[in-house]
């Protein structure tokens, strides 16, 4: 403190201490929590957000495996394809497909999601098999509007992009339904790979234009940027990184 006959104020060192005090107290709380959790196991609630289809297919299983190891954790999982503000909506972390925000969030990359063009054998027998992107002009296209770039399908042959605007025979905001319509022979669909594994393995769908590639999309787990990350959040993030490599 700095005192004069008229007032009492903080010295420069005192001002610096005041500015850093909240972060130091947070670190102390986290340290005390870690000591408690180390002796008692992880406890408390985790609020998590994930995209609907990816969440149903993968994240629900991940949460089940994680809570089997940490029964003291209560998970509140919210599946939505709408953008979630972690700070404003009170979430601890979120799983995101696509490039994560870099300013307000930290991210751990889990892997990549590929896009596949597929159709049923029945559809191809009736309408023929496209061999190049331009052949798609004569086909019925099923469009998943959850894709950020759903109005255009971009293929690559080497480094050269080839953009096709699908004739929108059917549109839906669900990769699962787009896949199901393709299996029913309703057209050609562009879907993320994680909804296709079983259908491709069973022969209910056929992958098309295999000589071309498409842009991959990162899948990441994001959390609030700060000096202190709660131990239960760190534990789930580390578990997700390892689990994704094994399951994928």
mmCIF file of C-alpha atoms in Angstrom:
data_model
loop_
_atom_site.group_PDB
_atom_site.id
_atom_site.type_symbol
_atom_site.label_atom_id
_atom_site.label_comp_id
_atom_site.label_asym_id
_atom_site.label_seq_id
_atom_site.Cartn_x
_atom_site.Cartn_y
_atom_site.Cartn_z
ATOM 1 C CA UNK A 1 0.000 0.000 0.000
ATOM 2 C CA UNK A 2 1.020 3.592 -0.588
ATOM 3 C CA UNK A 3 -0.195 6.141 1.961
ATOM 4 C CA UNK A 4 -0.216 9.920 1.902
ATOM 5 C CA UNK A 5 -1.899 12.415 4.189
ATOM 6 C CA UNK A 6 -4.863 12.535 1.805
ATOM 7 C CA UNK A 7 -5.320 9.016 0.424
ATOM 8 C CA UNK A 8 -4.314 5.396 0.488
ATOM 9 C CA UNK A 9 -3.565 3.598 -2.792
ATOM 10 C CA UNK A 10 -1.858 0.596 -4.286
ATOM 11 C CA UNK A 11 1.775 0.642 -5.250
ATOM 12 C CA UNK A 12 2.633 -0.632 -8.771
ATOM 13 C CA UNK A 13 3.500 -4.012 -7.256
ATOM 14 C CA UNK A 14 0.181 -4.013 -5.416
ATOM 15 C CA UNK A 15 -1.691 -3.231 -8.636
ATOM 16 C CA UNK A 16 0.046 -6.126 -10.387
ATOM 17 C CA UNK A 17 -0.824 -8.465 -7.519
ATOM 18 C CA UNK A 18 -4.477 -7.365 -7.634
ATOM 19 C CA UNK A 19 -4.635 -7.951 -11.381
ATOM 20 C CA UNK A 20 -3.176 -11.450 -11.069
ATOM 21 C CA UNK A 21 -5.063 -12.466 -7.938
ATOM 22 C CA UNK A 22 -8.170 -13.977 -9.639
ATOM 23 C CA UNK A 23 -6.052 -16.283 -11.803
ATOM 24 C CA UNK A 24 -3.934 -17.284 -8.806
ATOM 25 C CA UNK A 25 -7.049 -18.087 -6.789
ATOM 26 C CA UNK A 26 -8.417 -20.147 -9.682
ATOM 27 C CA UNK A 27 -5.159 -22.085 -9.843
ATOM 28 C CA UNK A 28 -5.310 -22.669 -6.093
ATOM 29 C CA UNK A 29 -8.897 -23.940 -6.364
ATOM 30 C CA UNK A 30 -7.877 -26.252 -9.200
ATOM 31 C CA UNK A 31 -4.894 -27.530 -7.202
ATOM 32 C CA UNK A 32 -7.063 -28.245 -4.171
ATOM 33 C CA UNK A 33 -9.615 -29.928 -6.421
ATOM 34 C CA UNK A 34 -6.910 -32.045 -8.023
ATOM 35 C CA UNK A 35 -5.657 -33.173 -4.627
ATOM 36 C CA UNK A 36 -9.197 -34.116 -3.625
ATOM 37 C CA UNK A 37 -9.904 -35.882 -6.926
ATOM 38 C CA UNK A 38 -6.599 -37.757 -6.782
ATOM 39 C CA UNK A 39 -7.698 -39.374 -3.554
ATOM 40 C CA UNK A 40 -11.405 -39.744 -4.365
ATOM 41 C CA UNK A 41 -11.499 -40.004 -8.180
ATOM 42 C CA UNK A 42 -12.988 -37.538 -10.655
ATOM 43 C CA UNK A 43 -16.291 -36.016 -9.570
ATOM 44 C CA UNK A 44 -18.691 -33.314 -10.691
ATOM 45 C CA UNK A 45 -20.632 -32.468 -13.831
ATOM 46 C CA UNK A 46 -19.448 -32.037 -17.418
ATOM 47 C CA UNK A 47 -21.652 -30.206 -19.905
ATOM 48 C CA UNK A 48 -20.818 -31.239 -23.457
ATOM 49 C CA UNK A 49 -22.130 -30.229 -26.882
ATOM 50 C CA UNK A 50 -21.811 -32.241 -30.092
ATOM 51 C CA UNK A 51 -23.377 -32.340 -33.586
ATOM 52 C CA UNK A 52 -26.476 -34.536 -33.702
ATOM 53 C CA UNK A 53 -25.478 -37.315 -36.108
ATOM 54 C CA UNK A 54 -21.818 -37.505 -35.077
ATOM 55 C CA UNK A 55 -22.905 -37.380 -31.457
ATOM 56 C CA UNK A 56 -25.383 -40.239 -31.843
ATOM 57 C CA UNK A 57 -22.960 -42.445 -33.767
ATOM 58 C CA UNK A 58 -19.748 -41.791 -31.842
ATOM 59 C CA UNK A 59 -19.890 -39.376 -28.885
ATOM 60 C CA UNK A 60 -22.565 -41.298 -26.970
ATOM 61 C CA UNK A 61 -20.319 -44.369 -26.978
ATOM 62 C CA UNK A 62 -17.294 -42.313 -25.962
ATOM 63 C CA UNK A 63 -19.214 -40.859 -23.000
ATOM 64 C CA UNK A 64 -20.370 -44.330 -21.979
ATOM 65 C CA UNK A 65 -16.793 -45.617 -21.982
ATOM 66 C CA UNK A 66 -15.499 -42.553 -20.114
ATOM 67 C CA UNK A 67 -18.117 -42.657 -17.351
ATOM 68 C CA UNK A 68 -17.530 -46.392 -16.892
ATOM 69 C CA UNK A 69 -13.983 -45.445 -15.858
ATOM 70 C CA UNK A 70 -15.099 -42.395 -13.853
ATOM 71 C CA UNK A 71 -18.486 -43.144 -12.250
ATOM 72 C CA UNK A 72 -18.269 -40.001 -10.136
ATOM 73 C CA UNK A 73 -18.696 -37.829 -13.238
ATOM 74 C CA UNK A 74 -22.181 -36.720 -14.294
ATOM 75 C CA UNK A 75 -22.341 -35.870 -18.011
ATOM 76 C CA UNK A 76 -24.939 -33.536 -19.503
ATOM 77 C CA UNK A 77 -24.662 -34.161 -23.268
ATOM 78 C CA UNK A 78 -26.555 -31.835 -25.606
ATOM 79 C CA UNK A 79 -26.779 -32.785 -29.286
ATOM 80 C CA UNK A 80 -27.407 -29.894 -31.640
ATOM 81 C CA UNK A 81 -26.348 -28.790 -35.094
ATOM 82 C CA UNK A 82 -26.640 -25.139 -34.034
ATOM 83 C CA UNK A 83 -23.602 -23.155 -32.923
ATOM 84 C CA UNK A 84 -23.072 -23.261 -29.154
ATOM 85 C CA UNK A 85 -21.293 -20.473 -27.264
ATOM 86 C CA UNK A 86 -19.422 -22.371 -24.566
ATOM 87 C CA UNK A 87 -19.068 -19.423 -22.189
ATOM 88 C CA UNK A 88 -22.558 -17.977 -22.618
ATOM 89 C CA UNK A 89 -24.344 -21.340 -22.592
ATOM 90 C CA UNK A 90 -22.329 -22.850 -19.753
ATOM 91 C CA UNK A 91 -20.615 -25.731 -21.571
ATOM 92 C CA UNK A 92 -17.293 -27.216 -20.514
ATOM 93 C CA UNK A 93 -16.359 -28.425 -23.982
ATOM 94 C CA UNK A 94 -17.757 -29.202 -27.418
ATOM 95 C CA UNK A 95 -16.997 -31.494 -30.314
ATOM 96 C CA UNK A 96 -16.826 -29.600 -33.596
ATOM 97 C CA UNK A 97 -16.536 -30.606 -37.243
ATOM 98 C CA UNK A 98 -14.638 -28.053 -39.320
ATOM 99 C CA UNK A 99 -11.995 -25.500 -38.471
ATOM 100 C CA UNK A 100 -12.423 -24.432 -34.809
ATOM 101 C CA UNK A 101 -12.374 -20.847 -33.624
ATOM 102 C CA UNK A 102 -8.869 -19.826 -32.619
ATOM 103 C CA UNK A 103 -9.409 -16.612 -30.662
ATOM 104 C CA UNK A 104 -11.597 -17.565 -27.729
ATOM 105 C CA UNK A 105 -11.217 -21.341 -27.658
ATOM 106 C CA UNK A 106 -8.480 -23.902 -27.394
ATOM 107 C CA UNK A 107 -8.730 -27.046 -29.506
ATOM 108 C CA UNK A 108 -7.374 -30.587 -29.627
ATOM 109 C CA UNK A 109 -7.653 -32.235 -33.010
ATOM 110 C CA UNK A 110 -9.046 -35.760 -32.949
ATOM 111 C CA UNK A 111 -8.738 -36.610 -36.623
ATOM 112 C CA UNK A 112 -10.206 -36.018 -40.056
ATOM 113 C CA UNK A 113 -13.595 -36.748 -41.564
ATOM 114 C CA UNK A 114 -13.788 -37.664 -45.235
ATOM 115 C CA UNK A 115 -16.719 -37.134 -47.569
ATOM 116 C CA UNK A 116 -17.894 -39.930 -49.853
ATOM 117 C CA UNK A 117 -20.188 -39.905 -52.869
ATOM 118 C CA UNK A 118 -22.444 -42.957 -52.743
ATOM 119 C CA UNK A 119 -25.429 -44.613 -54.390
ATOM 120 C CA UNK A 120 -27.211 -47.950 -54.120
ATOM 121 C CA UNK A 121 -26.534 -50.790 -56.569
ATOM 122 C CA UNK A 122 -30.220 -50.619 -57.550
ATOM 123 C CA UNK A 123 -29.965 -46.926 -58.465
ATOM 124 C CA UNK A 124 -26.782 -47.465 -60.479
ATOM 125 C CA UNK A 125 -28.369 -50.374 -62.358
ATOM 126 C CA UNK A 126 -31.228 -48.097 -63.415
ATOM 127 C CA UNK A 127 -29.387 -44.827 -64.062
ATOM 128 C CA UNK A 128 -25.785 -45.823 -64.763
ATOM 129 C CA UNK A 129 -22.557 -45.121 -62.891
ATOM 130 C CA UNK A 130 -20.980 -41.643 -63.134
ATOM 131 C CA UNK A 131 -17.290 -41.777 -64.031
ATOM 132 C CA UNK A 132 -16.424 -38.065 -63.868
ATOM 133 C CA UNK A 133 -18.035 -35.208 -61.900
ATOM 134 C CA UNK A 134 -19.709 -33.800 -65.021
ATOM 135 C CA UNK A 135 -21.685 -37.053 -65.356
ATOM 136 C CA UNK A 136 -23.574 -36.077 -62.194
ATOM 137 C CA UNK A 137 -25.585 -33.556 -64.211
ATOM 138 C CA UNK A 138 -27.797 -36.375 -65.457
ATOM 139 C CA UNK A 139 -28.352 -37.867 -61.994
ATOM 140 C CA UNK A 140 -30.656 -37.290 -59.046
ATOM 141 C CA UNK A 141 -28.724 -35.738 -56.143
ATOM 142 C CA UNK A 142 -29.447 -35.953 -52.429
ATOM 143 C CA UNK A 143 -28.119 -32.896 -50.580
ATOM 144 C CA UNK A 144 -27.255 -32.766 -46.869
ATOM 145 C CA UNK A 145 -27.845 -29.117 -45.957
ATOM 146 C CA UNK A 146 -25.875 -29.456 -42.714
ATOM 147 C CA UNK A 147 -22.719 -29.197 -44.795
ATOM 148 C CA UNK A 148 -21.372 -25.641 -44.828
ATOM 149 C CA UNK A 149 -20.715 -25.911 -48.559
ATOM 150 C CA UNK A 150 -23.773 -27.965 -49.454
ATOM 151 C CA UNK A 151 -24.678 -25.890 -52.534
ATOM 152 C CA UNK A 152 -21.495 -27.016 -54.307
ATOM 153 C CA UNK A 153 -19.635 -30.308 -54.414
ATOM 154 C CA UNK A 154 -15.914 -29.823 -55.048
ATOM 155 C CA UNK A 155 -13.773 -32.702 -56.278
ATOM 156 C CA UNK A 156 -10.003 -32.766 -56.753
ATOM 157 C CA UNK A 157 -7.881 -34.532 -59.332
ATOM 158 C CA UNK A 158 -4.425 -33.871 -57.975
ATOM 159 C CA UNK A 159 -4.393 -30.173 -57.076
ATOM 160 C CA UNK A 160 -7.073 -29.202 -59.595
ATOM 161 C CA UNK A 161 -10.536 -28.450 -58.131
ATOM 162 C CA UNK A 162 -13.645 -29.410 -60.083
ATOM 163 C CA UNK A 163 -16.823 -27.825 -58.729
ATOM 164 C CA UNK A 164 -20.263 -29.247 -59.411
ATOM 165 C CA UNK A 165 -23.598 -27.699 -58.436
ATOM 166 C CA UNK A 166 -25.933 -30.592 -57.585
ATOM 167 C CA UNK A 167 -29.416 -30.662 -59.019
ATOM 168 C CA UNK A 168 -31.273 -30.761 -55.727
ATOM 169 C CA UNK A 169 -33.662 -33.660 -56.053
ATOM 170 C CA UNK A 170 -33.880 -34.153 -52.283
ATOM 171 C CA UNK A 171 -32.585 -31.912 -49.478
ATOM 172 C CA UNK A 172 -32.387 -32.745 -45.784
ATOM 173 C CA UNK A 173 -30.440 -31.498 -42.763
ATOM 174 C CA UNK A 174 -29.352 -34.981 -41.711
ATOM 175 C CA UNK A 175 -26.470 -37.081 -43.025
ATOM 176 C CA UNK A 176 -28.201 -40.217 -41.765
ATOM 177 C CA UNK A 177 -31.374 -39.536 -43.733
ATOM 178 C CA UNK A 178 -29.359 -38.611 -46.839
ATOM 179 C CA UNK A 179 -27.637 -41.988 -46.494
ATOM 180 C CA UNK A 180 -30.951 -43.797 -46.000
ATOM 181 C CA UNK A 181 -32.471 -42.162 -49.086
ATOM 182 C CA UNK A 182 -29.420 -43.233 -51.076
ATOM 183 C CA UNK A 183 -29.851 -46.809 -49.811
ATOM 184 C CA UNK A 184 -33.500 -46.628 -50.924
ATOM 185 C CA UNK A 185 -32.342 -45.810 -54.456
ATOM 186 C CA UNK A 186 -33.569 -42.213 -54.403
ATOM 187 C CA UNK A 187 -30.341 -40.754 -55.817
ATOM 188 C CA UNK A 188 -26.653 -40.058 -55.261
ATOM 189 C CA UNK A 189 -25.657 -38.635 -51.867
ATOM 190 C CA UNK A 190 -22.558 -36.945 -50.498
ATOM 191 C CA UNK A 191 -22.115 -38.036 -46.883
ATOM 192 C CA UNK A 192 -19.469 -38.002 -44.146
ATOM 193 C CA UNK A 193 -17.666 -41.309 -43.869
ATOM 194 C CA UNK A 194 -18.756 -42.030 -40.297
ATOM 195 C CA UNK A 195 -22.371 -42.692 -41.393
ATOM 196 C CA UNK A 196 -21.357 -45.002 -44.256
ATOM 197 C CA UNK A 197 -19.072 -47.715 -42.856
ATOM 198 C CA UNK A 198 -21.742 -50.348 -42.273
ATOM 199 C CA UNK A 199 -23.697 -49.683 -45.482
ATOM 200 C CA UNK A 200 -20.541 -49.851 -47.609
ATOM 201 C CA UNK A 201 -19.354 -53.016 -45.862
ATOM 202 C CA UNK A 202 -22.742 -54.682 -46.420
ATOM 203 C CA UNK A 203 -22.834 -53.663 -50.082
ATOM 204 C CA UNK A 204 -25.975 -51.569 -49.667
ATOM 205 C CA UNK A 205 -24.072 -48.548 -50.984
ATOM 206 C CA UNK A 206 -21.293 -48.170 -53.530
ATOM 207 C CA UNK A 207 -18.638 -45.444 -53.368
ATOM 208 C CA UNK A 208 -18.414 -43.394 -56.578
ATOM 209 C CA UNK A 209 -15.695 -41.349 -58.313
ATOM 210 C CA UNK A 210 -12.942 -43.126 -56.410
ATOM 211 C CA UNK A 211 -10.292 -41.530 -58.641
ATOM 212 C CA UNK A 212 -11.179 -38.123 -57.193
ATOM 213 C CA UNK A 213 -10.693 -36.765 -53.691
ATOM 214 C CA UNK A 214 -12.633 -34.255 -51.641
ATOM 215 C CA UNK A 215 -11.623 -31.839 -48.919
ATOM 216 C CA UNK A 216 -11.395 -33.418 -45.490
ATOM 217 C CA UNK A 217 -12.822 -31.755 -42.385
ATOM 218 C CA UNK A 218 -11.085 -31.812 -38.993
ATOM 219 C CA UNK A 219 -12.937 -33.081 -35.969
ATOM 220 C CA UNK A 220 -11.822 -31.354 -32.768
ATOM 221 C CA UNK A 221 -12.733 -31.036 -29.134
ATOM 222 C CA UNK A 222 -12.776 -27.375 -28.093
ATOM 223 C CA UNK A 223 -12.787 -25.741 -24.680
ATOM 224 C CA UNK A 224 -12.480 -22.259 -23.221
ATOM 225 C CA UNK A 225 -9.073 -20.640 -23.392
ATOM 226 C CA UNK A 226 -7.847 -19.858 -19.894
ATOM 227 C CA UNK A 227 -4.985 -20.351 -17.493
ATOM 228 C CA UNK A 228 -6.708 -23.180 -15.660
ATOM 229 C CA UNK A 229 -8.425 -26.204 -17.222
ATOM 230 C CA UNK A 230 -10.323 -28.317 -14.670
ATOM 231 C CA UNK A 231 -8.898 -31.794 -14.215
ATOM 232 C CA UNK A 232 -12.150 -33.498 -15.247
ATOM 233 C CA UNK A 233 -12.140 -31.520 -18.522
ATOM 234 C CA UNK A 234 -8.513 -32.436 -19.205
ATOM 235 C CA UNK A 235 -9.296 -36.075 -18.438
ATOM 236 C CA UNK A 236 -12.150 -36.236 -20.946
ATOM 237 C CA UNK A 237 -10.119 -34.466 -23.633
ATOM 238 C CA UNK A 238 -7.190 -36.872 -23.212
ATOM 239 C CA UNK A 239 -9.583 -39.820 -23.211
ATOM 240 C CA UNK A 240 -11.283 -38.588 -26.404
ATOM 241 C CA UNK A 241 -7.955 -38.241 -28.224
ATOM 242 C CA UNK A 242 -6.959 -41.821 -27.385
ATOM 243 C CA UNK A 243 -10.434 -43.268 -27.908
ATOM 244 C CA UNK A 244 -10.885 -41.676 -31.318
ATOM 245 C CA UNK A 245 -7.677 -43.270 -32.588
ATOM 246 C CA UNK A 246 -8.809 -46.710 -31.459
ATOM 247 C CA UNK A 247 -12.403 -46.521 -32.682
ATOM 248 C CA UNK A 248 -11.682 -44.773 -35.979
#
